[in-house]
Tab-separated table of C-alpha atoms and ligand atoms in Angstrom:
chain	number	residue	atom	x	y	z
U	868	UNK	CA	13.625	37.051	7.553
U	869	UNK	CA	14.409	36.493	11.103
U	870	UNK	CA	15.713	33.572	12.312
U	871	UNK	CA	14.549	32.364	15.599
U	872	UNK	CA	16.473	29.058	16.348
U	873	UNK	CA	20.265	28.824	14.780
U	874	UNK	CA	21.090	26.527	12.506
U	875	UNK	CA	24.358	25.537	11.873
U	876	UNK	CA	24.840	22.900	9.788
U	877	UNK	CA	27.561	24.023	7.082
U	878	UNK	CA	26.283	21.767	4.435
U	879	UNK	CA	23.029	23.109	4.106
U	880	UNK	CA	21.868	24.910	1.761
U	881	UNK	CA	19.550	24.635	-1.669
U	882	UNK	CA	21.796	22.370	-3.810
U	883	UNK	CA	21.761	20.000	-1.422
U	884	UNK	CA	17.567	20.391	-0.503
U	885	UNK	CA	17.584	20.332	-4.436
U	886	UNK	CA	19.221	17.274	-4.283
U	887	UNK	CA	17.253	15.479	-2.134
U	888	UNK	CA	13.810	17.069	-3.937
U	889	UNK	CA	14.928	15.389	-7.058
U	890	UNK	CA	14.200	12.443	-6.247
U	891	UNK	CA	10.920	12.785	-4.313
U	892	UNK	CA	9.645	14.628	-7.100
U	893	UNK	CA	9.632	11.288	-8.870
U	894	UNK	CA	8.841	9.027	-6.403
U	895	UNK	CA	6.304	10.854	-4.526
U	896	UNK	CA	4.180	11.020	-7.189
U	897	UNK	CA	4.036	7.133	-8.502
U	898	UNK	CA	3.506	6.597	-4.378
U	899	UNK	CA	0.514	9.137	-4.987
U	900	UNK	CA	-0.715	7.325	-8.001
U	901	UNK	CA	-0.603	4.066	-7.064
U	902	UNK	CA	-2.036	4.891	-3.645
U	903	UNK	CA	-5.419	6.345	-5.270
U	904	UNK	CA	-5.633	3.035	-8.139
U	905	UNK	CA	-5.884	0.727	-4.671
U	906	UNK	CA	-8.548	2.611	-3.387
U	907	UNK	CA	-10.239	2.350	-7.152
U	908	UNK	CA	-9.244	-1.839	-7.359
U	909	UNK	CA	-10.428	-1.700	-3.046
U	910	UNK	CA	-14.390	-1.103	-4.936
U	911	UNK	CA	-16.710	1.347	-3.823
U	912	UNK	CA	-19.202	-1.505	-2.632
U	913	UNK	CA	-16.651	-3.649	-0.770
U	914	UNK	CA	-17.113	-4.395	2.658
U	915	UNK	CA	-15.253	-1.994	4.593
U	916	UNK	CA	-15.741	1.281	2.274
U	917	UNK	CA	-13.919	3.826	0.575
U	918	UNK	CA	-17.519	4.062	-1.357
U	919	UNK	CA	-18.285	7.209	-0.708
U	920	UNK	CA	-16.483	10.710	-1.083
U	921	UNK	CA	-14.304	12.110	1.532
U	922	UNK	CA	-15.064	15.045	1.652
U	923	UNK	CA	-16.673	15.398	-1.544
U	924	UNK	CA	-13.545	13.940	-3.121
U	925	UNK	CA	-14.462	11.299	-5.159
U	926	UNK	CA	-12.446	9.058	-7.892
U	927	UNK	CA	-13.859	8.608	-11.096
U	928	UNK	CA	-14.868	4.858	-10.543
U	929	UNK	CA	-13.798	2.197	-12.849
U	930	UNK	CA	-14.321	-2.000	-12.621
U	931	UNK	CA	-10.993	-2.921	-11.698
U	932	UNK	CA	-10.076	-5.759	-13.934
U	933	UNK	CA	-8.846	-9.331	-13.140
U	934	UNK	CA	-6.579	-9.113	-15.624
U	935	UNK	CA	-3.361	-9.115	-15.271
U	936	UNK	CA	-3.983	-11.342	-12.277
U	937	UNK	CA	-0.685	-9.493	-10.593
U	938	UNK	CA	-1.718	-5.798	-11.166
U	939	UNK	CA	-2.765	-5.448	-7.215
U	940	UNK	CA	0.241	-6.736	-6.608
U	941	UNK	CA	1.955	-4.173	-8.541
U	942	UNK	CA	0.156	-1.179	-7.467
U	943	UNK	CA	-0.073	-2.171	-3.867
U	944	UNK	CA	3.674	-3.583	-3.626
U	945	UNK	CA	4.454	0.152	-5.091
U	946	UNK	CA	3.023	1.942	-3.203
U	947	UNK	CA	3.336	0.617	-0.045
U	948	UNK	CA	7.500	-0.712	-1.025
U	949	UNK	CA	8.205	2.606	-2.388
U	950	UNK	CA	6.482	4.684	0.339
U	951	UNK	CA	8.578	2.879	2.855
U	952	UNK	CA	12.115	3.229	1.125
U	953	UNK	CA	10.882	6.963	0.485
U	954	UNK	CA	10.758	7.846	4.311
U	955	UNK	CA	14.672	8.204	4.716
U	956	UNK	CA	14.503	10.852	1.794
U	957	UNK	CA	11.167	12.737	3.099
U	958	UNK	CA	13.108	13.138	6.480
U	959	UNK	CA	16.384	13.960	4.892
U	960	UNK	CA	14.451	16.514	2.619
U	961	UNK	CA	12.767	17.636	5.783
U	962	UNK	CA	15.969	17.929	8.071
U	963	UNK	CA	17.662	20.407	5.009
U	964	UNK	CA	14.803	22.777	5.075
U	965	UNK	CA	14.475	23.153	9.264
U	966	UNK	CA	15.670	26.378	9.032
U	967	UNK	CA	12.957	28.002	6.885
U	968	UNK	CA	10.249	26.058	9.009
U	969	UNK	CA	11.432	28.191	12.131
U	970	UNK	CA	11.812	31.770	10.153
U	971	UNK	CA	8.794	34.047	10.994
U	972	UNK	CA	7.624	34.640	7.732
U	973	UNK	CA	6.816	38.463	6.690
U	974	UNK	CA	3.218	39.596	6.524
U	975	UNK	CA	2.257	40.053	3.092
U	976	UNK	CA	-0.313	37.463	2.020
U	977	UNK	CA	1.648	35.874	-0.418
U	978	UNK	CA	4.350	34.484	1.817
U	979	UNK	CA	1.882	33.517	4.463
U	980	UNK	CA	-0.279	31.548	1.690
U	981	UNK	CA	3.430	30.616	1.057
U	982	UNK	CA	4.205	28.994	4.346
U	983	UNK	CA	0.143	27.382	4.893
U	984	UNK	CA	0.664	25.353	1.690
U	985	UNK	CA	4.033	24.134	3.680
U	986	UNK	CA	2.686	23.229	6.710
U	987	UNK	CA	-0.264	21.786	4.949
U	988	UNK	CA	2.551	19.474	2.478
U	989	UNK	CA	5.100	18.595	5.871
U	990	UNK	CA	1.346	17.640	7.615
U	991	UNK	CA	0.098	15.498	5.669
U	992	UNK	CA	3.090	13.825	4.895
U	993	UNK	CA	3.646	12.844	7.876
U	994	UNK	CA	0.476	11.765	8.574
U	995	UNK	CA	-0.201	10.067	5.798
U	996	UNK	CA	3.675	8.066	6.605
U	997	UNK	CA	2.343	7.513	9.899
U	998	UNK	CA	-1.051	5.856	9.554
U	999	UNK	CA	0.824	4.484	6.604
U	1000	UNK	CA	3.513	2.876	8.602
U	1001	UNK	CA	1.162	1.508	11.896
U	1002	UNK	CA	-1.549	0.595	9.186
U	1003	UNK	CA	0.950	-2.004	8.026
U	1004	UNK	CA	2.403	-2.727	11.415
U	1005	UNK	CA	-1.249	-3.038	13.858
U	1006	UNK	CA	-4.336	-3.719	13.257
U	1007	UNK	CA	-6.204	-1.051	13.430
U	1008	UNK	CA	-5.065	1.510	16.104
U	1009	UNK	CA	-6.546	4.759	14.649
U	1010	UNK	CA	-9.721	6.298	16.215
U	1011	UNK	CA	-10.514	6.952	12.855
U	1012	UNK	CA	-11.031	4.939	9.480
U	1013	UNK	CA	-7.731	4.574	7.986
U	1014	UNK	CA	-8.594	4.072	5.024
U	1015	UNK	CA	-10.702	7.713	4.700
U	1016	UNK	CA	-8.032	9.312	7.187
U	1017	UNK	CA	-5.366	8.471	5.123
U	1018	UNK	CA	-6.926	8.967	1.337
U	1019	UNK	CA	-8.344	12.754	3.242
U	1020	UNK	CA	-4.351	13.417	3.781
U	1021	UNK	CA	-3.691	12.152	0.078
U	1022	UNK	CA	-5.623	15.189	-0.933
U	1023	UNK	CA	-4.126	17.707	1.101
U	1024	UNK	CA	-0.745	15.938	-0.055
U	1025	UNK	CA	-1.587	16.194	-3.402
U	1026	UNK	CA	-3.139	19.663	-3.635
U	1027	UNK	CA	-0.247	21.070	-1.438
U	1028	UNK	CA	2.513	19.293	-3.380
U	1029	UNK	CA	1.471	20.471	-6.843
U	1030	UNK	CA	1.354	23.768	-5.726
U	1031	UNK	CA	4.794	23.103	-4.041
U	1032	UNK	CA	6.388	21.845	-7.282
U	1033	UNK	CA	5.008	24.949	-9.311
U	1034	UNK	CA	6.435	27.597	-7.228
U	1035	UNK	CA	9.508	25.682	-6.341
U	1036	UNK	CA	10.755	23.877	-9.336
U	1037	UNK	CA	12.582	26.805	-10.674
U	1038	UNK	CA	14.378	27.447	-8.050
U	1039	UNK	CA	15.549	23.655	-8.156
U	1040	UNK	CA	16.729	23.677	-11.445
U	1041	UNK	CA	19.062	26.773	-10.783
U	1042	UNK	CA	20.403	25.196	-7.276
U	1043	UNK	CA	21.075	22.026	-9.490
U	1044	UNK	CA	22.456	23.638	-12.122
U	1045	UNK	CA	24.710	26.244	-9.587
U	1046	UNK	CA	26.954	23.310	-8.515
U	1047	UNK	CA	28.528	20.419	-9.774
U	1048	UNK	CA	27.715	16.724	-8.669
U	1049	UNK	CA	31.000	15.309	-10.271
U	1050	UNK	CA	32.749	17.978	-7.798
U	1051	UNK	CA	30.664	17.324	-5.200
U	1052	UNK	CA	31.460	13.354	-5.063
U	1053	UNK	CA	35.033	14.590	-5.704
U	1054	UNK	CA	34.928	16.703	-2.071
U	1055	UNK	CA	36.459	15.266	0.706
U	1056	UNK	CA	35.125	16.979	4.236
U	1057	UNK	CA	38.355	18.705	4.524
U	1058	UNK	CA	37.321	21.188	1.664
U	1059	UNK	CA	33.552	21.262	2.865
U	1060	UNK	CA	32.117	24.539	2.446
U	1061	UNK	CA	29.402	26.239	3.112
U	1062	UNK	CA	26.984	27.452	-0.271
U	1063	UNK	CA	26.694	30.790	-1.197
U	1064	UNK	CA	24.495	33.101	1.530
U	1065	UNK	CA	20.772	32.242	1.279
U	1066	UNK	CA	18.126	31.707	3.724
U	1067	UNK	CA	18.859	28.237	3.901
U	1068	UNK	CA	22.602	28.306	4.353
U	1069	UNK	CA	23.834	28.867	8.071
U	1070	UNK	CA	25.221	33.159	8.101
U	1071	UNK	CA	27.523	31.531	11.029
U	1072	UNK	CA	28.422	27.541	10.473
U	1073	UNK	CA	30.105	25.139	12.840
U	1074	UNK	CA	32.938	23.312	10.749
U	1075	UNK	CA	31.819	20.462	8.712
U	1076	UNK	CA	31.526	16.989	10.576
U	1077	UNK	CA	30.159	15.598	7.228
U	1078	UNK	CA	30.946	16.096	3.771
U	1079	UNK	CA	27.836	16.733	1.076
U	1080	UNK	CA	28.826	13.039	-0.545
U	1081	UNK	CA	28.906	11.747	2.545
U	1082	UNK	CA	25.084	13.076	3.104
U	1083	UNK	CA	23.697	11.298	0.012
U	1084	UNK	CA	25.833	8.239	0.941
U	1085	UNK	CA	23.984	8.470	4.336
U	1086	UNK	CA	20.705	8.977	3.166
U	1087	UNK	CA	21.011	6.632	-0.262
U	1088	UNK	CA	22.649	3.663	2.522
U	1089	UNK	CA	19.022	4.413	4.386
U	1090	UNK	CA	17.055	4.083	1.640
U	1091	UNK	CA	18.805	0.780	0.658
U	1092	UNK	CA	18.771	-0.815	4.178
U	1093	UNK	CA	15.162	0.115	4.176
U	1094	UNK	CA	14.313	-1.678	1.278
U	1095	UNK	CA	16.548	-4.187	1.640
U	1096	UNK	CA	14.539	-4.647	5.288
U	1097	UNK	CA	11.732	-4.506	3.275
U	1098	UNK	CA	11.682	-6.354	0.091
U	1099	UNK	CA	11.007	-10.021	1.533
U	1100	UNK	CA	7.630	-8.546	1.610
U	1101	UNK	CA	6.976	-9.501	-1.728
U	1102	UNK	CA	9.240	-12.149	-2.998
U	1103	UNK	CA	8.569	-15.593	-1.466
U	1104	UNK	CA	11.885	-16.329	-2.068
U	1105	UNK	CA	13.212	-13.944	0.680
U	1106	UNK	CA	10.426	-13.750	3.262
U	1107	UNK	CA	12.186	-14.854	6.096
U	1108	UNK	CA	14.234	-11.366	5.742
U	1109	UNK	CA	11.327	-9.018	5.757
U	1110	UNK	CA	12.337	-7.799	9.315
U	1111	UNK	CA	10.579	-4.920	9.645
U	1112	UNK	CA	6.854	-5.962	8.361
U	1113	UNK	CA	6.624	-8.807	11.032
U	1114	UNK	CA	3.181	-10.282	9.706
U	1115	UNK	CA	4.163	-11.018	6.314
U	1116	UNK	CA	7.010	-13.192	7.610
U	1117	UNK	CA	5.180	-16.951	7.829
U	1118	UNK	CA	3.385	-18.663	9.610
U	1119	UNK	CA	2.879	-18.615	12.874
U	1120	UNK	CA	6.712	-19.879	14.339
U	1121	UNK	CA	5.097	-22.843	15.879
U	1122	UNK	CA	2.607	-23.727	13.089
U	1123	UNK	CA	2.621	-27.490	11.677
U	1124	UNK	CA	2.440	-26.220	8.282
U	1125	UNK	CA	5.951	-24.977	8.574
U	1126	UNK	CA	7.742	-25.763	5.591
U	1127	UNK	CA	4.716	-27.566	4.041
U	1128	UNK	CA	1.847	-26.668	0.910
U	1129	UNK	CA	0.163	-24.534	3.438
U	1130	UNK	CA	3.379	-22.425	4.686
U	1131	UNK	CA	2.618	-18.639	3.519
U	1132	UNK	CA	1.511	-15.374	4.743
U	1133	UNK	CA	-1.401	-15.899	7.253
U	1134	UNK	CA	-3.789	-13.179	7.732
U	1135	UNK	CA	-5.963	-13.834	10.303
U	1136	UNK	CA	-5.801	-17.204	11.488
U	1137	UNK	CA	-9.148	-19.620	11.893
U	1138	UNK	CA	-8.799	-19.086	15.549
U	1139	UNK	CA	-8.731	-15.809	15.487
U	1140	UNK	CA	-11.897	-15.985	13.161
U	1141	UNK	CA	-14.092	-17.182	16.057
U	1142	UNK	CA	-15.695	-19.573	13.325
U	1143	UNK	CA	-16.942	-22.607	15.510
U	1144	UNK	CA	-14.753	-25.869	14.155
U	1145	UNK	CA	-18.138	-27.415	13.340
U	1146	UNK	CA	-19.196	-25.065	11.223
U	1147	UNK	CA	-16.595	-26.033	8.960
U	1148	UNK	CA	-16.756	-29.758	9.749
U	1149	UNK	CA	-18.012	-32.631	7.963
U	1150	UNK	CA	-21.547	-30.735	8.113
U	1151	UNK	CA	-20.458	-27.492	5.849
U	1152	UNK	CA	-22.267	-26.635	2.947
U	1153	UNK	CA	-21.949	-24.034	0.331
U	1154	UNK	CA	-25.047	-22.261	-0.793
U	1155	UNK	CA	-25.326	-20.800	-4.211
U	1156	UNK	CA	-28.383	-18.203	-4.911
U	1157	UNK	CA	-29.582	-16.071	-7.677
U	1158	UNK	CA	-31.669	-18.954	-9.754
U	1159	UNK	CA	-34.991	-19.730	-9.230
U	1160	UNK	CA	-34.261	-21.685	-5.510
U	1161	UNK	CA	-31.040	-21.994	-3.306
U	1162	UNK	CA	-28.444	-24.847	-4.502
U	1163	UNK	CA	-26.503	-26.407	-1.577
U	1164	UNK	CA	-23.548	-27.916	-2.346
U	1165	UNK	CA	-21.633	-31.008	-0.154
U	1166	UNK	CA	-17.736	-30.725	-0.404
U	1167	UNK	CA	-17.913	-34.266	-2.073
U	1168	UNK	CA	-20.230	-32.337	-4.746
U	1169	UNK	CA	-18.119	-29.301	-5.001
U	1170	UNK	CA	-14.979	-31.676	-5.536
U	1171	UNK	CA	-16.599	-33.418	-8.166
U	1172	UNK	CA	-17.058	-30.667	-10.505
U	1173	UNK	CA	-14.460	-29.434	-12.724
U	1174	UNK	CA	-11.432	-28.151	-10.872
U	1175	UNK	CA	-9.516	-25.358	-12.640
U	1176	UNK	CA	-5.683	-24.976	-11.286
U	1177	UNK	CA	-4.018	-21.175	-11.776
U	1178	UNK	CA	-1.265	-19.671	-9.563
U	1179	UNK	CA	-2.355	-16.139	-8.632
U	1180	UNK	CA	-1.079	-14.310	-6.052
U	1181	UNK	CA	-2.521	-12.732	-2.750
U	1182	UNK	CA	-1.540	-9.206	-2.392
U	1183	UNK	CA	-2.505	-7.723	1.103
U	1184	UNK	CA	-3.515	-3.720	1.428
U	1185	UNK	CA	-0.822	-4.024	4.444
U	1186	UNK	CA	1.668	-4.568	1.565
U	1187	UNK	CA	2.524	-7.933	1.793
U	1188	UNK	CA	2.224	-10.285	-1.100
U	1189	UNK	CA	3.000	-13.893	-1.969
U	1190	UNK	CA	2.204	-16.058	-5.513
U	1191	UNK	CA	-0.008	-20.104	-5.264
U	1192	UNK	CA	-0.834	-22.429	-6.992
U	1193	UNK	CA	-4.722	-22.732	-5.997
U	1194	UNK	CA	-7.132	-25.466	-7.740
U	1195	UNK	CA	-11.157	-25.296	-7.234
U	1196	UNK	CA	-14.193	-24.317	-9.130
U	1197	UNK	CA	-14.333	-21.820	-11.785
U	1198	UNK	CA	-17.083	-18.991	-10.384
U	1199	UNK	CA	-18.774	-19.537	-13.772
U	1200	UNK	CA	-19.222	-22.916	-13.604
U	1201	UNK	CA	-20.462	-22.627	-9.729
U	1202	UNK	CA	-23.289	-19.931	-11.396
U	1203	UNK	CA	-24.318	-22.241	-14.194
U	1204	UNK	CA	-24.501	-24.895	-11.124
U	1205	UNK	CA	-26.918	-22.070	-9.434
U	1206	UNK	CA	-28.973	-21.543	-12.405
U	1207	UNK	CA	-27.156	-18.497	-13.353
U	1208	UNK	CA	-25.916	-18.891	-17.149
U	1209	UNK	CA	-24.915	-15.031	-17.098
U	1210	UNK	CA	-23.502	-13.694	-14.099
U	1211	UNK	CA	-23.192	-10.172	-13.443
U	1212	UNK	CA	-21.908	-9.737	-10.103
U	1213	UNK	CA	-21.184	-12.435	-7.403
U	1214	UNK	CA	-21.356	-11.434	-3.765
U	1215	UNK	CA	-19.156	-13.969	-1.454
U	1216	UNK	CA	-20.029	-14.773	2.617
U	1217	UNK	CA	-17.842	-16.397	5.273
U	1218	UNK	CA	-18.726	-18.208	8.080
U	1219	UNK	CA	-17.442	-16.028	10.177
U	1220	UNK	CA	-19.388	-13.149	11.657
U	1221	UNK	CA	-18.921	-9.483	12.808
U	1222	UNK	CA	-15.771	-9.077	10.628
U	1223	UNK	CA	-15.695	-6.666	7.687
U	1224	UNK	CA	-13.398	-8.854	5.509
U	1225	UNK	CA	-16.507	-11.663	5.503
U	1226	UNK	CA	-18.244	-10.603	3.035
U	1227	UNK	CA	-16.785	-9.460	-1.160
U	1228	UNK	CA	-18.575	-8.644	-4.116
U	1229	UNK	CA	-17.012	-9.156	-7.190
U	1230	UNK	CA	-17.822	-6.978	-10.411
U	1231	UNK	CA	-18.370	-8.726	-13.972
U	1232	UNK	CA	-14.986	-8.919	-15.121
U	1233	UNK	CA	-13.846	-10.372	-11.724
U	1234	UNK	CA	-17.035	-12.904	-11.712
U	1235	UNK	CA	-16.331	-14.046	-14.980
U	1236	UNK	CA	-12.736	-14.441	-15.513
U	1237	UNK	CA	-11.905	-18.365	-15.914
U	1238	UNK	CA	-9.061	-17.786	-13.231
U	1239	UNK	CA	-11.669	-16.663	-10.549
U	1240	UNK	CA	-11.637	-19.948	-7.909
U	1241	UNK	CA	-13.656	-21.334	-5.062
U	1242	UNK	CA	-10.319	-23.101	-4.387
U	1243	UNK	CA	-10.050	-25.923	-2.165
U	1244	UNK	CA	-6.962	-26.974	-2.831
U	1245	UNK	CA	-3.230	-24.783	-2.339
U	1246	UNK	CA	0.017	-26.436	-4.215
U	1247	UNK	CA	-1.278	-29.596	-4.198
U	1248	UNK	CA	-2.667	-30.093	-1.131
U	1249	UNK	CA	-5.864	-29.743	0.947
U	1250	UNK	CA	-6.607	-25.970	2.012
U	1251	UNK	CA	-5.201	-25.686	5.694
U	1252	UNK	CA	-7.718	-24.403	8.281
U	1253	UNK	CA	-5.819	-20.786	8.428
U	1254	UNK	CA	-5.783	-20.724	4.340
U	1255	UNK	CA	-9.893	-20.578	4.415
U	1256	UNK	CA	-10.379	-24.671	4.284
U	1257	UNK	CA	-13.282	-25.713	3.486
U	1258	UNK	CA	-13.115	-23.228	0.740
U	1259	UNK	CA	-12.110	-19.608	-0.186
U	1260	UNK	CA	-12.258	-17.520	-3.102
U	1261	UNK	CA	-8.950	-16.198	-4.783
U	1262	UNK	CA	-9.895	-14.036	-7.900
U	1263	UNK	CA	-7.198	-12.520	-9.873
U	1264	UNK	CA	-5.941	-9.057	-8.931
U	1265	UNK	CA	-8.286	-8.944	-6.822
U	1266	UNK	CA	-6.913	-6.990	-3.555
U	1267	UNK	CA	-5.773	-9.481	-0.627
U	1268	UNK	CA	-8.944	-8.495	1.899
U	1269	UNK	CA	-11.512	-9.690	-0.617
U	1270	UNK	CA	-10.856	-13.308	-1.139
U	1271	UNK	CA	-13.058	-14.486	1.609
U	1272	UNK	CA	-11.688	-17.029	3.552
U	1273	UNK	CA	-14.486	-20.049	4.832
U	1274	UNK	CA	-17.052	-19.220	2.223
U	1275	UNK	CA	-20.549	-20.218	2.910
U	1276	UNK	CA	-22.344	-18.516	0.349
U	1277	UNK	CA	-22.064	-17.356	-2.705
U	1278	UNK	CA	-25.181	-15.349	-4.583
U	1279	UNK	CA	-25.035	-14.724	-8.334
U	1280	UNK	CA	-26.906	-11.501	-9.851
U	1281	UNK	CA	-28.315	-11.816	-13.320
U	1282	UNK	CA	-26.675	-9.467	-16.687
U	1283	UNK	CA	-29.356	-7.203	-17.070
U	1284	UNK	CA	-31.266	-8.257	-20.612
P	2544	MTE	N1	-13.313	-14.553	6.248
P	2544	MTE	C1	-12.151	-13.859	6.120
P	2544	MTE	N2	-11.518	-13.867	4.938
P	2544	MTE	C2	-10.351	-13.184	4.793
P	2544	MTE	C3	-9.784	-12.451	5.857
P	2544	MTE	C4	-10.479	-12.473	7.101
P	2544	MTE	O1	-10.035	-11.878	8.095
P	2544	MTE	N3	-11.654	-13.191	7.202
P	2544	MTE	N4	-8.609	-11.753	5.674
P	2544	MTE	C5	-8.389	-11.297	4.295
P	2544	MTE	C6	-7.113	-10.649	4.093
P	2544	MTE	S1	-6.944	-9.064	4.703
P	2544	MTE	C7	-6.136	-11.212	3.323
P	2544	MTE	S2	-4.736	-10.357	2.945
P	2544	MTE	C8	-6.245	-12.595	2.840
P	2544	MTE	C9	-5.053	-13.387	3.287
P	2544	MTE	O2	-5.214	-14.728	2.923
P	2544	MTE	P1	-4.383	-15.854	3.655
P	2544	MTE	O3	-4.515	-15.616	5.131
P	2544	MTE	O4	-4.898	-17.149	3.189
P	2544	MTE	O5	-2.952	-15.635	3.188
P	2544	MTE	O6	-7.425	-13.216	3.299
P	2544	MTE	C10	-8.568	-12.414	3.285
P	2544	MTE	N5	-9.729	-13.227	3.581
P	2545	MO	MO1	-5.084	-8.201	3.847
């Protein structure tokens, strides 16, 4: 092989690429995993959707269960948690592997197969920890769905990666097994030296300016600032440090529900809904369809049926979650109020128009589960205008985007006899 750039890094070389594959080869795939079960709970009829193939690449499609209530919240907060404290690795893994990236490879068909399948697996990586990253950070900035754009690249990841770990895995296990880790946290930079020759391994090195220890301390100290940055995403408790996902801090800084029943994660506001304050006024109804006629429903009414208290959480698809206390009406008794002794599916609309999240359709499991709410009430208190007041479903594990916020309707479908 010939190189065309020189490397010189004394402290590369496979043990320490091996090193940093470890891990990923762990992680990676749980990101993977996780990543393709919150496309499955997302539902192939929801209202922005994943429905069809990509490509022709289609999951085998299962009713996501509302039960437990906080498996979205696992899934997603895994996914999305580990993919972010994952980056320092990918880019450490990527850095100790330059070299290779900037050999001309030698034309025999293997080797050039060899090095597609490589630019195929650094590709879609990135891409798929770029639209991951902005996806999470903006609203939607892509000229492109995201969610097709990135579950495409998942593919290519995938495919690219397995075939990655086949041909590869061999040669990690003899790297590994070539030097010692006890010696290697035992080797100050002074007696840094360069692994055996291999492609990898600079034929002329500058001296060290960093021992091998001191490279996993680097990248290991990156990993736990990232998730340290990272993990007030999900516990309530620490939410004020979740500096680098700004819009699962709070409330808006200058909101009066700051401190109050009402003071969590706000995704879009009731402004920012365009819904017209009357519409949500003294004059709101709810509708409920699927018996033989419409039943409209006063909030006085609504109140005055049985109200059902459960603390589920709301787990966002931009990887923020929190944990409530809601209290409303239990979806089955709002059917039996429509006429509808044997609900099948329920398909939930918002007042507000032209946005994608108005509108959720709930399979059997997630209509009939006694902790699915038309909550009106949040800890105690009255729903706040942001929160989806006069009403808004929360269904358990049931992913963030679908409990519609300022419901309006709700329409029942039959079991089929
Ligand atoms: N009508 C409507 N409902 C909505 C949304 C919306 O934009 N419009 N956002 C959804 C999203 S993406 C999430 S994560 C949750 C957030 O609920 P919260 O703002 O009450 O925390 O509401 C969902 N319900
Ligand atoms: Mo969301």
């Amino acid at each position: 092989m010939r190189h065309v750039v020189r490397w010189r890094s004394p402290i590369r070389g496979p043990w320490l690429t091996s090193m940093f594959a470890l891990p990923l080869l762990v992680g990676l795939p749980v990101v993977a995993f996780t990543g393709l079960l919150d496309r499955l709970a997302y539902g192939r009829e929801q209202a922005i959707p994943p429905a069809d193939a990509v490509g022709g690449l289609q999951l085998p499609w299962w009713d996501w269960p509302a039960s437990p209530a906080w498996l979205f919240r696992l899934t997603e907060g895994l996914h999305v948690g580990l993919g972010i404290v994952l980056v320092p690795l990918v880019l450490a893994k990527l850095w100790s592997v330059i070299p290779k990236l900037f050999t001309a490879p030698e034309r025999n068909p293997v080797t050039l197969l060899e090095r597609l399948s490589l630019v195929l697996l650094v590709g879609s990586i990135l891409f798929l920890i770029v639209t991951g990253l902005l996806n999470v950070q903006y609203d939607y900035v892509f000229g492109f769905s995201f969610y097709d754009g990135h579950y495409a690249a998942a593919w290519v990841f995938l495919a690219s990666f397995a075939l990655h770990v086949v041909t590869k895995l061999p040669t990690m296990v003899r790297s590994l097994r070539g030097r010692s880790l006890r010696t290697e946290l035992a080797t100050p930079l002074a007696a840094t030296r360069p692994e055996p020759a291999h492609p990898l391994v600079a034929p002329d090195p500058d001296p060290p300016t960093m021992s091998r220890r001191g490279a996993l301390a680097l990248v290991g100290g990156g990993m736990l600032f990232v998730a340290a940055l990272t993990v007030g995403q999900f516990t309530d408790r620490l939410r004020s440090t979740a500096l680098l996902l700004p819009r699962g801090r709070t409330t808006a800084p200058d909101s009066t529900e700051r401190g109050g029943p009402n003071d969590f994660p706000v995704n879009r506001t009731f402004v920012a809904s365009g819904i017209a304050p009357a519409a949500v006024g003294s004059a709101w109804t709810l509708t409920l369809t699927g018996g033989t006629a419409p039943v409209v429903l006063d909030r006085a009414a609504l109140a005055a049926l049985p109200q059902h208290t459960a603390e589920l959480p709301i787990a966002c698809v931009e990887g923020w979650s929190t944990a409530q206390v809601w209290t409303g009406v239990r979806l089955t008794d709002l059917a039996r109020a429509a006429g509808v002794t044997d609900p099948e599916t329920a398909e939930v609309r918002s007042a507000e128009v032209g946005s994608p999240f108005a509108r959720s359709l709930l399979n059997r499991g997630q209509t009939v589960s006694p902790d699915s709410l038309l909550a009106l009430r949040v800890n105690g208190a009255e729903l706040s205008p942001d929160h989806g007041y006069p009403a808004r479903l929360i269904v358990p594990a049931l992913p963030g985007v679908h409990n519609t916020k300022w419901v309006v309707t709700i329409g029942f479908s039959r079991a089929p006899r």
